[in-house]
Every structure is written in structure tokens, then in C-alpha cells.
mmCIF file of C-alpha atoms and ligand atoms in Angstrom:
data_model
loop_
_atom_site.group_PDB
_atom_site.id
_atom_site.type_symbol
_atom_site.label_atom_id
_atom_site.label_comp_id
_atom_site.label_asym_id
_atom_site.label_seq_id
_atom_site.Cartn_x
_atom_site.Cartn_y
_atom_site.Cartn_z
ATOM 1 C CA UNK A 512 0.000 0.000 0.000
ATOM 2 C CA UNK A 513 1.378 3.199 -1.147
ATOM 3 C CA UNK A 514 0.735 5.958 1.670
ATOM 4 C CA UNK A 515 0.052 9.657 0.488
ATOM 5 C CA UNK A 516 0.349 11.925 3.452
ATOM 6 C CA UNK A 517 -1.011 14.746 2.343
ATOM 7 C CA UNK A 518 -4.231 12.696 1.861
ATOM 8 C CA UNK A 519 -4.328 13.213 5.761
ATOM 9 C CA UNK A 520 -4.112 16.305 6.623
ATOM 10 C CA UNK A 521 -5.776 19.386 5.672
ATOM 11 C CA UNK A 522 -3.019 22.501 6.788
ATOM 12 C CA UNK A 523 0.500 20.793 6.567
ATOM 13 C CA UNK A 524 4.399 22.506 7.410
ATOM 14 C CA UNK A 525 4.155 25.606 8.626
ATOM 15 C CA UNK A 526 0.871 26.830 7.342
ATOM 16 C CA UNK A 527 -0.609 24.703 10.512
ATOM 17 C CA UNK A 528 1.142 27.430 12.871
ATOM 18 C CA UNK A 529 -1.270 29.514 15.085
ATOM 19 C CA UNK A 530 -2.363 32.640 14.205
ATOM 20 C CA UNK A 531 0.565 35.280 14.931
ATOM 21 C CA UNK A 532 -1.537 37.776 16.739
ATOM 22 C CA UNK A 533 -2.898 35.184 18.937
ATOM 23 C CA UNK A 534 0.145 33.671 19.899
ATOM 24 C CA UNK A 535 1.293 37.261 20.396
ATOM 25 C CA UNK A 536 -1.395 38.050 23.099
ATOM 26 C CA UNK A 537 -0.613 34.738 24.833
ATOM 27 C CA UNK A 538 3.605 35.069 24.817
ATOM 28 C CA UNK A 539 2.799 38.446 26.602
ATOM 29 C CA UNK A 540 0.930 37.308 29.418
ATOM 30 C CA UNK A 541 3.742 34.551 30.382
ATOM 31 C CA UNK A 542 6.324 35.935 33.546
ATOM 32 C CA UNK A 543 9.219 37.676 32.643
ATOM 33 C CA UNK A 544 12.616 35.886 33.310
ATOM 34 C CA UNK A 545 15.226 37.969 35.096
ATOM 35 C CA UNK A 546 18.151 35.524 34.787
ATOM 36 C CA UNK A 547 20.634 37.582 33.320
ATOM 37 C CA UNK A 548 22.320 34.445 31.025
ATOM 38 C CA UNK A 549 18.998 34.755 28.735
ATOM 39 C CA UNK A 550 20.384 36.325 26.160
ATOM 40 C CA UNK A 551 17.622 36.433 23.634
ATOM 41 C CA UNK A 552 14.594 35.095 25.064
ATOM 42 C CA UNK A 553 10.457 35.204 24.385
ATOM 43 C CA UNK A 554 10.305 39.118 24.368
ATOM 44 C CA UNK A 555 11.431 39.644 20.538
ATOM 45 C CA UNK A 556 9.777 36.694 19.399
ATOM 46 C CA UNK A 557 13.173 35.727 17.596
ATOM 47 C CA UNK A 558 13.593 31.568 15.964
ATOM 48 C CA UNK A 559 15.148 30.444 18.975
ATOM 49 C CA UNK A 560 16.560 31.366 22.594
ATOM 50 C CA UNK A 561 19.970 31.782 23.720
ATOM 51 C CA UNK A 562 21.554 30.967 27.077
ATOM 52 C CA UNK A 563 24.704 32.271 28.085
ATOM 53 C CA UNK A 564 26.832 28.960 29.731
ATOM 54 C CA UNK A 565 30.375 31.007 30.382
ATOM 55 C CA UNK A 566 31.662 34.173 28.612
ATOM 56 C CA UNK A 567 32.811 31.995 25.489
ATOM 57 C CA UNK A 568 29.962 30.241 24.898
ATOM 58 C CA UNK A 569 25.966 30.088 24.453
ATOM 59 C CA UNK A 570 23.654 28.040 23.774
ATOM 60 C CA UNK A 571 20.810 28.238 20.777
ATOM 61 C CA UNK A 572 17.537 26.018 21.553
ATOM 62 C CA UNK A 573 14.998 25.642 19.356
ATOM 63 C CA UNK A 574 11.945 23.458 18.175
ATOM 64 C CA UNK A 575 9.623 23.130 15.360
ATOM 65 C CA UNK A 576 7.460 20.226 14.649
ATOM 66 C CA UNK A 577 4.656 20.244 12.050
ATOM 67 C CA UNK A 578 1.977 17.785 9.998
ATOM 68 C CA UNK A 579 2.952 16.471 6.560
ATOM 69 C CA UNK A 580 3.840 19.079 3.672
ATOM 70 C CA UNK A 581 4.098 16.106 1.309
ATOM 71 C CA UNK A 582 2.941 13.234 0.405
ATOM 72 C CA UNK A 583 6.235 10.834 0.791
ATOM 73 C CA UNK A 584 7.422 10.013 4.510
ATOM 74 C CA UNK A 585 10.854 10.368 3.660
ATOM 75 C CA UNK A 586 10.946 13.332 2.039
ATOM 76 C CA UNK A 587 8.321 14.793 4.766
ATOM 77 C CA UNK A 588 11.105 13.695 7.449
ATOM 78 C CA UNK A 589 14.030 15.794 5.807
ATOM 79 C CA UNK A 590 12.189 18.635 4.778
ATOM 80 C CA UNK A 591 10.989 18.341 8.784
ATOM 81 C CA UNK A 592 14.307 18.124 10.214
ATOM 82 C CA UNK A 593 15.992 21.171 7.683
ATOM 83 C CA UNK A 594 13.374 23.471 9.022
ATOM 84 C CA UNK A 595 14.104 22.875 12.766
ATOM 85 C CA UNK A 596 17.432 23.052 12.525
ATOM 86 C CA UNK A 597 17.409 26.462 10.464
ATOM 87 C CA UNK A 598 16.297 28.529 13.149
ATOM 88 C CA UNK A 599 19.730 27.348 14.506
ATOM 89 C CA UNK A 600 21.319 29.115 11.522
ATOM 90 C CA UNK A 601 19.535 32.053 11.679
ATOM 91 C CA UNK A 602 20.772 32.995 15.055
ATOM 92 C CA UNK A 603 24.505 32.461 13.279
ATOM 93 C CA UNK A 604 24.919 29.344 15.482
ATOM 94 C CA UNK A 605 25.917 26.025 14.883
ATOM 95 C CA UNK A 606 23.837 23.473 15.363
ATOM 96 C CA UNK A 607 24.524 20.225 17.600
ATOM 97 C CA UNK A 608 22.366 17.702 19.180
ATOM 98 C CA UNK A 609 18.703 17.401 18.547
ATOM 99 C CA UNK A 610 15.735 15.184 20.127
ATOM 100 C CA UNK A 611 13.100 13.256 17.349
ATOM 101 C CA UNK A 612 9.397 14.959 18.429
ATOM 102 C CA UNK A 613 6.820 12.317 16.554
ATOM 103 C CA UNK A 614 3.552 12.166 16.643
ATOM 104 C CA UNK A 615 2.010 9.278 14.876
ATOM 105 C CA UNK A 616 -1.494 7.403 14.626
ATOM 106 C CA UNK A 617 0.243 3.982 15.051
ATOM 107 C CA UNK A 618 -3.381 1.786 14.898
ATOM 108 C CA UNK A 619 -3.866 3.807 11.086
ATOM 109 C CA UNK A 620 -0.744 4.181 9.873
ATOM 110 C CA UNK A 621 1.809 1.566 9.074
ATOM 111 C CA UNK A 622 5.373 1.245 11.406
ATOM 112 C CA UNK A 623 7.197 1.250 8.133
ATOM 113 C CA UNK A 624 5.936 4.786 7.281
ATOM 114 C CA UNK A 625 7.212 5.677 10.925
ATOM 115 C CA UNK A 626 10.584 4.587 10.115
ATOM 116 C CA UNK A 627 10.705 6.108 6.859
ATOM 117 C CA UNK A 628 9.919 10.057 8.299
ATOM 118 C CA UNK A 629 12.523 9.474 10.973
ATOM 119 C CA UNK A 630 15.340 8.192 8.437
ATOM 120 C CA UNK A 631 14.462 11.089 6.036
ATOM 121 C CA UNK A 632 15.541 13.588 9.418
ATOM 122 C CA UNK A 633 18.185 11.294 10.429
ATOM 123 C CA UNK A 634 19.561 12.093 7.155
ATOM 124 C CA UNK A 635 18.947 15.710 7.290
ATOM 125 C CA UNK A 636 20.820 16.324 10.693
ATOM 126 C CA UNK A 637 23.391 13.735 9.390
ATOM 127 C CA UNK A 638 24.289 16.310 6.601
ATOM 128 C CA UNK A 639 24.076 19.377 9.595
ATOM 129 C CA UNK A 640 26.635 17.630 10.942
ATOM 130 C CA UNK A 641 23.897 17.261 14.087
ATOM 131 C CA UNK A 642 23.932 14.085 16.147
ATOM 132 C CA UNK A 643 20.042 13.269 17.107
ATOM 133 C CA UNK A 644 20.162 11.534 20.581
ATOM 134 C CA UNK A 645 16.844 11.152 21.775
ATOM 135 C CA UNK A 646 13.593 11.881 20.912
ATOM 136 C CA UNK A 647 9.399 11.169 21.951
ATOM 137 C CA UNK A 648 6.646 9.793 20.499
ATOM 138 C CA UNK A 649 2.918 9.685 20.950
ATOM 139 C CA UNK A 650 0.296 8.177 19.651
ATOM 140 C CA UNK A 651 -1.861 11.164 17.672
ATOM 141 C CA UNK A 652 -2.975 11.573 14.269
ATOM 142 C CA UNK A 653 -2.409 12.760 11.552
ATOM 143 C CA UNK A 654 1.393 12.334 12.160
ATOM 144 C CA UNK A 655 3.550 15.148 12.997
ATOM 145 C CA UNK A 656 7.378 15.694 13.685
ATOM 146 C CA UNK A 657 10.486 17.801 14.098
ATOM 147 C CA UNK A 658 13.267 18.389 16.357
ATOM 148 C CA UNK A 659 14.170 19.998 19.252
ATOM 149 C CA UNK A 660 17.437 21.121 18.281
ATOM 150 C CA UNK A 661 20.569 22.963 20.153
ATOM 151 C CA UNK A 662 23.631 24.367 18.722
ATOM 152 C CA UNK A 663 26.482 26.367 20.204
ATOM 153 C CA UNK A 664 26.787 30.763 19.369
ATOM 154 C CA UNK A 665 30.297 32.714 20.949
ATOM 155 C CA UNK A 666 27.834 35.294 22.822
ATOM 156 C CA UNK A 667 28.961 38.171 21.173
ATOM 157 C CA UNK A 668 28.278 36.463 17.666
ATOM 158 C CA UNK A 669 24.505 35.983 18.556
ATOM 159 C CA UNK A 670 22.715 36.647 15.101
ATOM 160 C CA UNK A 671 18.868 37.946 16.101
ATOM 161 C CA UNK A 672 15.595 39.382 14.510
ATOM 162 C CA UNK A 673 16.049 42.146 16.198
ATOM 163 C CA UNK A 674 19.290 43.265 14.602
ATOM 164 C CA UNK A 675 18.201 45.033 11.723
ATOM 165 C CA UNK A 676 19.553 48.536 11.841
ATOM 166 C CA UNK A 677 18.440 52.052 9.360
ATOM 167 C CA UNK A 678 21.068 51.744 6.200
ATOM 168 C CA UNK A 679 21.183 47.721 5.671
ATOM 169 C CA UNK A 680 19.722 46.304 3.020
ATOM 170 C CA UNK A 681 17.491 42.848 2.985
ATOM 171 C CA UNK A 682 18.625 39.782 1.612
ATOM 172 C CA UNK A 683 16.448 36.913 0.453
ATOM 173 C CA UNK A 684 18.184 33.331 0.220
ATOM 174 C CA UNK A 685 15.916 31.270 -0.842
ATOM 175 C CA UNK A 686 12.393 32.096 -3.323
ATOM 176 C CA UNK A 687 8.862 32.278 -1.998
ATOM 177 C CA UNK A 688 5.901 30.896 -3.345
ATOM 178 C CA UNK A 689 5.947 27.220 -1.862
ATOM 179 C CA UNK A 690 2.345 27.249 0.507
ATOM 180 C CA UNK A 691 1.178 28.165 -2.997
ATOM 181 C CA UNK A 692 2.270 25.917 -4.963
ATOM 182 C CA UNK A 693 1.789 22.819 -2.756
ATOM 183 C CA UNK A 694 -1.981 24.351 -2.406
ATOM 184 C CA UNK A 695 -2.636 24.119 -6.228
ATOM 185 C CA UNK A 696 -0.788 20.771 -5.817
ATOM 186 C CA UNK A 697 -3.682 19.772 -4.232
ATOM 187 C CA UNK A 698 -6.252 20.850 -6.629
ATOM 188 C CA UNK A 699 -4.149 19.244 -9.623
ATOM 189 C CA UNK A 700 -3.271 22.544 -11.208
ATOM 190 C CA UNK A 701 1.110 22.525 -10.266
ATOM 191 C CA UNK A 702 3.225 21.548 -12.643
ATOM 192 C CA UNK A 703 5.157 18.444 -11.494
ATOM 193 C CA UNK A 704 8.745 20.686 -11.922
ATOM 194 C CA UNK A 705 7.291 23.294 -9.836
ATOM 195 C CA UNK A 706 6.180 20.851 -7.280
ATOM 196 C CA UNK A 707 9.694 19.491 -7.247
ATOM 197 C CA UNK A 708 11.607 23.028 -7.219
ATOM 198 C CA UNK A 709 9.643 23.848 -4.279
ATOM 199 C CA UNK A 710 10.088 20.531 -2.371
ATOM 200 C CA UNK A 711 13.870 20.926 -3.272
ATOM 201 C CA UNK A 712 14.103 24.244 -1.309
ATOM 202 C CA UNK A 713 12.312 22.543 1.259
ATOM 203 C CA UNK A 714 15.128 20.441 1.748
ATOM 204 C CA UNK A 715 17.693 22.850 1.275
ATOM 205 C CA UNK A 716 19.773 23.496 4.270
ATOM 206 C CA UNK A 717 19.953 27.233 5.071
ATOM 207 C CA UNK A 718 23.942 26.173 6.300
ATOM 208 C CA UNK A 719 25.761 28.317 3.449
ATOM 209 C CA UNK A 720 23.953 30.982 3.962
ATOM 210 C CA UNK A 721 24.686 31.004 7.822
ATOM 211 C CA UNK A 722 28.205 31.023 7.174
ATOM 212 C CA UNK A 723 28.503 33.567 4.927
ATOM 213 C CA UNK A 724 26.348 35.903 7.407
ATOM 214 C CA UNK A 725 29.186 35.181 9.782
ATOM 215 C CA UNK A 726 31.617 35.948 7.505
ATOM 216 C CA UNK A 727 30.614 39.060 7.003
ATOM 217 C CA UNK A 728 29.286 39.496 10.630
ATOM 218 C CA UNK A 729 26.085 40.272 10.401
ATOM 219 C CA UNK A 730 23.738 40.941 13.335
ATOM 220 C CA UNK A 731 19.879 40.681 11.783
ATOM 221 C CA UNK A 732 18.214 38.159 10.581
ATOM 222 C CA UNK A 733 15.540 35.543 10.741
ATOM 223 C CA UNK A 734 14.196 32.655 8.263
ATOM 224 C CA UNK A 735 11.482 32.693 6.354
ATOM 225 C CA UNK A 736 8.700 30.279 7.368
ATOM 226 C CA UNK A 737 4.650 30.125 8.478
ATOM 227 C CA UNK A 738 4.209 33.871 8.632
ATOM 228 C CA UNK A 739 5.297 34.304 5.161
ATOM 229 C CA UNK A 740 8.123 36.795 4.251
ATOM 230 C CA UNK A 741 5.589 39.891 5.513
ATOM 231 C CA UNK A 742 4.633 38.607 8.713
ATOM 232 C CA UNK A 743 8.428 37.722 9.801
ATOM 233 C CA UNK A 744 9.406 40.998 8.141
ATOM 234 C CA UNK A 745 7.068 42.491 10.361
ATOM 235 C CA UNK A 746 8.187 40.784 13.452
ATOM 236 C CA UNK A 747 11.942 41.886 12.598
ATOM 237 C CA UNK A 748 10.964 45.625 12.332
ATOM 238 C CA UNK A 749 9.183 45.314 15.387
ATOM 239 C CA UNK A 750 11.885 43.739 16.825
ATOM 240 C CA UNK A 751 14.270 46.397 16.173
ATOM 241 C CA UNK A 752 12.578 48.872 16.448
ATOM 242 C CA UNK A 753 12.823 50.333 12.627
ATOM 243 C CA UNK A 754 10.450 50.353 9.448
ATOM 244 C CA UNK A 755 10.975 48.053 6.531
ATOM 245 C CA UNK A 756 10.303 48.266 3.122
ATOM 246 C CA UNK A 757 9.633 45.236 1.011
ATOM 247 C CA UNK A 758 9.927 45.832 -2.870
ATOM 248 C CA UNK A 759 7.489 42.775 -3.909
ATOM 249 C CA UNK A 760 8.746 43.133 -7.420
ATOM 250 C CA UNK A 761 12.193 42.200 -6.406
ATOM 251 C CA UNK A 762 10.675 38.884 -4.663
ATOM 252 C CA UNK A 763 12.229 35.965 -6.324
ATOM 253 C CA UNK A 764 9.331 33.441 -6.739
ATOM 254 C CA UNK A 765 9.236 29.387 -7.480
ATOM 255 C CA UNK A 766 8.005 28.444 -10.705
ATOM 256 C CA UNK A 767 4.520 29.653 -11.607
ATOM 257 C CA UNK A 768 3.766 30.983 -8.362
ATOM 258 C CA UNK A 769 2.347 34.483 -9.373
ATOM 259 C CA UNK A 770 -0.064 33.003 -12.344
ATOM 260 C CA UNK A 771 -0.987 29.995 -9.494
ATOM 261 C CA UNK A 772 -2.066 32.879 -7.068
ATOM 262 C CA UNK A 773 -3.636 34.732 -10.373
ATOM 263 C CA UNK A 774 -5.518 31.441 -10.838
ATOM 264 C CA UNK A 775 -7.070 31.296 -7.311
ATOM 265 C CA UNK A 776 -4.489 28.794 -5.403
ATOM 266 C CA UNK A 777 -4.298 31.479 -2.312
ATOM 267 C CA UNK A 778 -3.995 29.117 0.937
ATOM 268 C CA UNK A 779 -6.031 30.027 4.315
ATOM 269 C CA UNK A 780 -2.764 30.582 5.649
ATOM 270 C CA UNK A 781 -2.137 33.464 3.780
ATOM 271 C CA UNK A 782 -5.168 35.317 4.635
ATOM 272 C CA UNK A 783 -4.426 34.664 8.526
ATOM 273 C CA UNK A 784 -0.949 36.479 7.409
ATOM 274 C CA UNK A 785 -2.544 39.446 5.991
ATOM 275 C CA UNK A 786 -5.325 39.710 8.941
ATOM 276 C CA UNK A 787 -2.087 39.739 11.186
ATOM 277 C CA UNK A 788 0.110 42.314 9.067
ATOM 278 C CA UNK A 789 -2.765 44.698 7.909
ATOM 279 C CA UNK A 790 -3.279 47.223 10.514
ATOM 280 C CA UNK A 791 0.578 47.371 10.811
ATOM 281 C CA UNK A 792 1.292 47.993 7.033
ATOM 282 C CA UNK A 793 1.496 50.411 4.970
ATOM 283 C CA UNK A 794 0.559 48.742 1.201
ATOM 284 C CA UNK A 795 0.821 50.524 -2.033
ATOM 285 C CA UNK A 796 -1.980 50.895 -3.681
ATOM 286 C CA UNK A 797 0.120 49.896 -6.900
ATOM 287 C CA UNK A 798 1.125 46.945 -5.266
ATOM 288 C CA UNK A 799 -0.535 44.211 -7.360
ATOM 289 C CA UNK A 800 -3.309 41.995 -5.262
ATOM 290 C CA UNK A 801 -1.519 38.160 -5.752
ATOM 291 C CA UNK A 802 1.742 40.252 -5.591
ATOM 292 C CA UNK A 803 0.149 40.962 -1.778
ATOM 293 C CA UNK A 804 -1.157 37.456 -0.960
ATOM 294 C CA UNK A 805 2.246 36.153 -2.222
ATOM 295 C CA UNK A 806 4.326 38.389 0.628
ATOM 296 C CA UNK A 807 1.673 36.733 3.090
ATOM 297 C CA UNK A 808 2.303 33.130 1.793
ATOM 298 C CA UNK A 809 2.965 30.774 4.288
ATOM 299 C CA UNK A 810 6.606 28.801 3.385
ATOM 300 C CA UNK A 811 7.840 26.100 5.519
ATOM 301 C CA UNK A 812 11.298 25.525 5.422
ATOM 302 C CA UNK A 813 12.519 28.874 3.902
ATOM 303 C CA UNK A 814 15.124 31.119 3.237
ATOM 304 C CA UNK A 815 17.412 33.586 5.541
ATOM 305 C CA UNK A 816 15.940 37.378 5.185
ATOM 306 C CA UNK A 817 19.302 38.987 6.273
ATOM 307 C CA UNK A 818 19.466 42.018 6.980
ATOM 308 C CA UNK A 819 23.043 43.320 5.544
ATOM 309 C CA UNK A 820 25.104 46.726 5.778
ATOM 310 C CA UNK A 821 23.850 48.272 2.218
ATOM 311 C CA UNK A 822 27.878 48.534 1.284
ATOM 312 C CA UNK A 823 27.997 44.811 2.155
ATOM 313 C CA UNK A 824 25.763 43.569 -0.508
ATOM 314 C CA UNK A 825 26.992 43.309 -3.245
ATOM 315 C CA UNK A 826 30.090 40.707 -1.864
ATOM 316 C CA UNK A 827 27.225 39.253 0.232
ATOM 317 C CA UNK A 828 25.050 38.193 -2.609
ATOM 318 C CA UNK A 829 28.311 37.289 -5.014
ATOM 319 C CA UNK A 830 28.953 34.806 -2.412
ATOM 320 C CA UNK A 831 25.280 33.552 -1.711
ATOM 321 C CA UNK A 832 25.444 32.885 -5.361
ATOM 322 C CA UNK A 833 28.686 31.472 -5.393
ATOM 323 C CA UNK A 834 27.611 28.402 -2.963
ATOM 324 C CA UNK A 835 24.242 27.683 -5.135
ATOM 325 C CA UNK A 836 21.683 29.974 -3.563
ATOM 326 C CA UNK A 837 21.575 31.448 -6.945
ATOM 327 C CA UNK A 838 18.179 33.207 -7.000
ATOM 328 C CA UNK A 839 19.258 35.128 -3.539
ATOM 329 C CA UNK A 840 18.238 38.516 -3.823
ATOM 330 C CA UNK A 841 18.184 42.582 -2.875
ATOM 331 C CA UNK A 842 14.513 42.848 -1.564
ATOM 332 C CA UNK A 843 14.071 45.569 0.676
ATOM 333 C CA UNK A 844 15.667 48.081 3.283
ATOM 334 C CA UNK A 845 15.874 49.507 6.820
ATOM 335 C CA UNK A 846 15.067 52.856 7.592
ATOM 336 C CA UNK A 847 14.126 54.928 11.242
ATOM 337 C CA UNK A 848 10.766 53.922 12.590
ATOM 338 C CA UNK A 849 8.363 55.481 11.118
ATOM 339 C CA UNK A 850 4.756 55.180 11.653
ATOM 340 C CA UNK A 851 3.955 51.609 10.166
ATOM 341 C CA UNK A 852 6.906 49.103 11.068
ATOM 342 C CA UNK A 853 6.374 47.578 7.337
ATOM 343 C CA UNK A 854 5.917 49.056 3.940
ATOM 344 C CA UNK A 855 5.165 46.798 0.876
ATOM 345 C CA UNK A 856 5.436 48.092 -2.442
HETATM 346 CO CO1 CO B 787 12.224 30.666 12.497
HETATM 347 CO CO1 CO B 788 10.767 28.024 14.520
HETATM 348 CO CO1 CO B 789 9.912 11.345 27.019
#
């Protein structure tokens, strides 16, 4: 029996996040830590939290778990595992050990397809160079997984959301257009090339991208995942305090994204992005409609928006290029805060 996954769920990756402003209202009601070796904690809403363990060294911890954004188990495991261990990257740390978090109807499901998601992130943090030593499973359906992940940052290195400063520029690594393209999937309107262009940036380690932000020490940035590139745009100007413009024509997209959205294959996700980014931004009225719904796009597994000294750029993106990221991109800038935190144009 040949097992389709997506057959079982109806919101898979990271569209099945919970509504940002929701999450928002609850984060704010938890106690406030005063232990001074949290250096990044819930406050800034940043991919993961760092711990200071002596003057040399801190830790990055992190999870993400998620239902099936394909249909094969293997291929659902790696893409699973890459997008846990990215927020790892995006704080410029390394990543190290990780824990196996599985969810999985065991009385519907066969053991074999089990095995199969966990090998596909075994492989995944194999490649990291991440050793998985542990993990949990319960029974639940439909299946879900990820990792908790940890990786090691020098302190003074740490890269966060809230780094973004007036001047840089904004660097996209990796296309959007995925949540889109895996909806129309669905409805038997994506081309198969598309389908497999967007699973391959699924699975695409954000790892060369993290070390070229450290090699050119940079201090913002965050990946690119169930908010869409708007809603974790927002959440980095917010963070830092400062207003950024996204140029939407300057988006690199997968495949036949824009004519999908055109089409009608705009995910739920999407308009739980805009509800959240509306009364925050300030959106041309130029800016073309799917052009919109496309910022708002749910991705799982995306790219690094890094935000880079403008006179950096250039040598930045040469070298994003260089290691295969090839449609990485200018996309935007940081200016003073103005009144709306984002601008999209
Ligand atoms: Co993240
Ligand atoms: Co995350
Ligand atoms: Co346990």
C-alpha cells in the first residue's frame, strides 16, 4: 500500500502554525525571566533562545514540529528536520544535538511509514553535521514531527531578529511561493517541476547561507517560514525597532507561483498572514493583489531574510550565489521607525 500523506491532513508545514496575533497576546501574558544568562529570550519573538553557559559560549535552543507538507514520509522527514534546525542558523549558530518529536497514529498508519519520516531527518541532521540523541513519540494523528534542536553561538556572535539597523539592506536566500504551490498541488493545477523546485528548497539546508552571514558578521536576521516573508518581516521591524520596506517586485518566486495565485491557489494561511500584518502595514496601492497574498504566503522551510550593511551587498550576494543559492536577492531596506513598522510596495 502506497501511503500519500497529504491525503491526511488538511493545513500541513508551517501553514498549521497559530495565528501570529494570537500567539502574540498569549507570549505576553507569560512571567518575565530575570536571569541575566537569557540572552535572547520570548520578548522579541526571535527563531530560537539563547543561554549564556560562560563568557565563550551560548547556547541556541529551538523546536519546530509540524503535519505532513508532502505526500512521501521520507521526504516529509528531511524537509521536517531542515526546518528545525534552520532557526539554529539564523541565530549564526551552529547546530549540535537534537531530540526526534513524533507524533504518529500507530493503529492507522503503518510502522514502516514511521521509520521512513525518521530516516528522512536522520539524514537531514546527518548532513548538519547534528547528532540526534533522543527523541518522543505519541500516539496522535495525523502524524507530525520535528526536532528539538541545540547548537552552540560565541555570545557576542549571537545573530537575532532584532538586529536590523536604518542603512542595511534585505537579503532573500531562498524564493517564496511554496504554501502556494503545494496548495494548487492539491487541486491538480502545479506543474510536477514546480512541485519538485519547491520541495527541493524545502530540503535545502539554510547552512551556506549562515556562514557567509558570519563571515561578514552580520547581526539581523531571521528565516522565512509560516508567517510568510511579511509577517516575519514584520516581526523583525518590530523587533528592532525600525520600518521596513519590502519591494514585492524584487521577490524571487518558485516556478509559476504568481499566475498559481492569479488562478485562485491562495492558501487560508495566507489570509491569517494578511489579517495579522494589515493594521501594521502600509501597502501601495500599486502593489498588485496576488503580488500581496504572495508576501503573506505561508513557506515552511525557507530562506534567511538577512538584513546586511547596504555597502555589504553586493560581496554578500556574489557569495550567496557562489555556494548555489543562486536566485538570492536585494529585496528591501531599513530605515528609522516610522509610523507603520512595514511598507510593501
Ligand atoms: Co524561524
Ligand atoms: Co521556529
Ligand atoms: Co519522554
Amino acid at each position: 500500500m502506497k501511503i500519500d500523506l497529504l491525503e491526511l491532513v488538511e493545513n500541513g508545514g508551517c501553514s498549521s502554525k497559530i495565528p501570529p496575533g494570537q500567539l502574540d497576546e498569549i507570549v505576553k501574558l507569560l512571567p518575565r525571566q530575570a536571569d541575566p544568562d537569557i540572552l535572547v529570550g520570548t520578548e522579541t519573538h526571535d527563531d530560537a533562545g539563547v543561554y549564556r553557559i560562560n563568557d565563550d559560549l551560548a547556547m541556541v535552543f529551538t523546536t519546530d514540529f509540524f503535519p505532513p507538507v508532502c505526500s512521501d514520509p521520507y521526504e516529509f522527514g528531511q524537509i521536517a528536520a531542515t526546518n528545525s534546525i534552520s532557526d539554529i542558523y539564523a541565530m549564526g549558530g551552529d547546530p549540535v544535538v537534537a531530540l526526534n518529536i513524533m507524533m504518529f497514529p500507530s493503529a492507522k498508519l503503518p510502522m514502516e511509514v514511521y521509520s521512513e519520516i525518521i530516516r528522512g531527518g536522520a539524514e537531514k541532521a546527518y548532513e548538519a553535521g547534528v547528532n540526534i540523541i533522543g527523541g518522543h513519540t505519541i500516539d496522535d494523528s495525523p502524524p507530525k514531527y520535528g526536532l528539538a534542536v541545540v547548537g552552540y553561538v560565541h555570545p557576542g556572535k549571537i545573530i537575532t531578529n532584532s538586529g536590523a539597523r536604518p542603512g542595511d539592506a534585505l537579503i532573500l536566500t531562498k524564493p517564496i511561493g511554496g504554501g502556494i504551490i503545494l496548495a494548487a498541488k492539491k487541486l491538480g493545477l502545479a506543474s510536477g517541476n514546480d512541485v519538485d523546485e519547491a520541495l527541493r528548497l524545502m530540503k535545502l539546508l539554510n547552512r551556506s547561507a549562515a556562514t557567509a552571514m558570519k563571515r561578514f558578521d552580520i547581526k539581523g536576521a531571521t528565516d522565512i517560514t509560516g508567517f510568510g516573508l511579511a509577517g516575519h518581516a514584520l516581526k523583525m521591524a518590530r523587533a528592532g525597532n525600525v520600518t521596513i520596506t519590502l519591494d514585492m517586485k524584487k521577490v524571487p518566486l518558485i516556478g509559476s507561483a504568481l499566475q498559481l495565485a492569479e488562478s485562485g491557489c491562495i492558501p487560508g494561511a495566507a489570509f491569517r498572514n494578511l489579517d495579522y500584518i494589515e493594521s501594521s502595514a502600509a501597502i501601495s496601492e500599486e502593489l498588485d493583489y496576488n503580488l500581496k497574498m504572495i508576501a503573506c504566503d505561508a513557506q515552511t522551510s525557507g530562506g534567511l531574510l538577512i538584513s546586511a550593511p547596504a555597502g555589504k551587498c553586493n560581496e554578500i550576494l556574489a557569495e550567496l550565489h557562489k555556494t548555489g543559492l543562486t536566485e538570492s536577492a536585494l529585496i528591501g531596506y531599513v530605515s528609522e521607525k516610522e509610523d507603520h513598522p512595514l511598507k510593501l510596495k
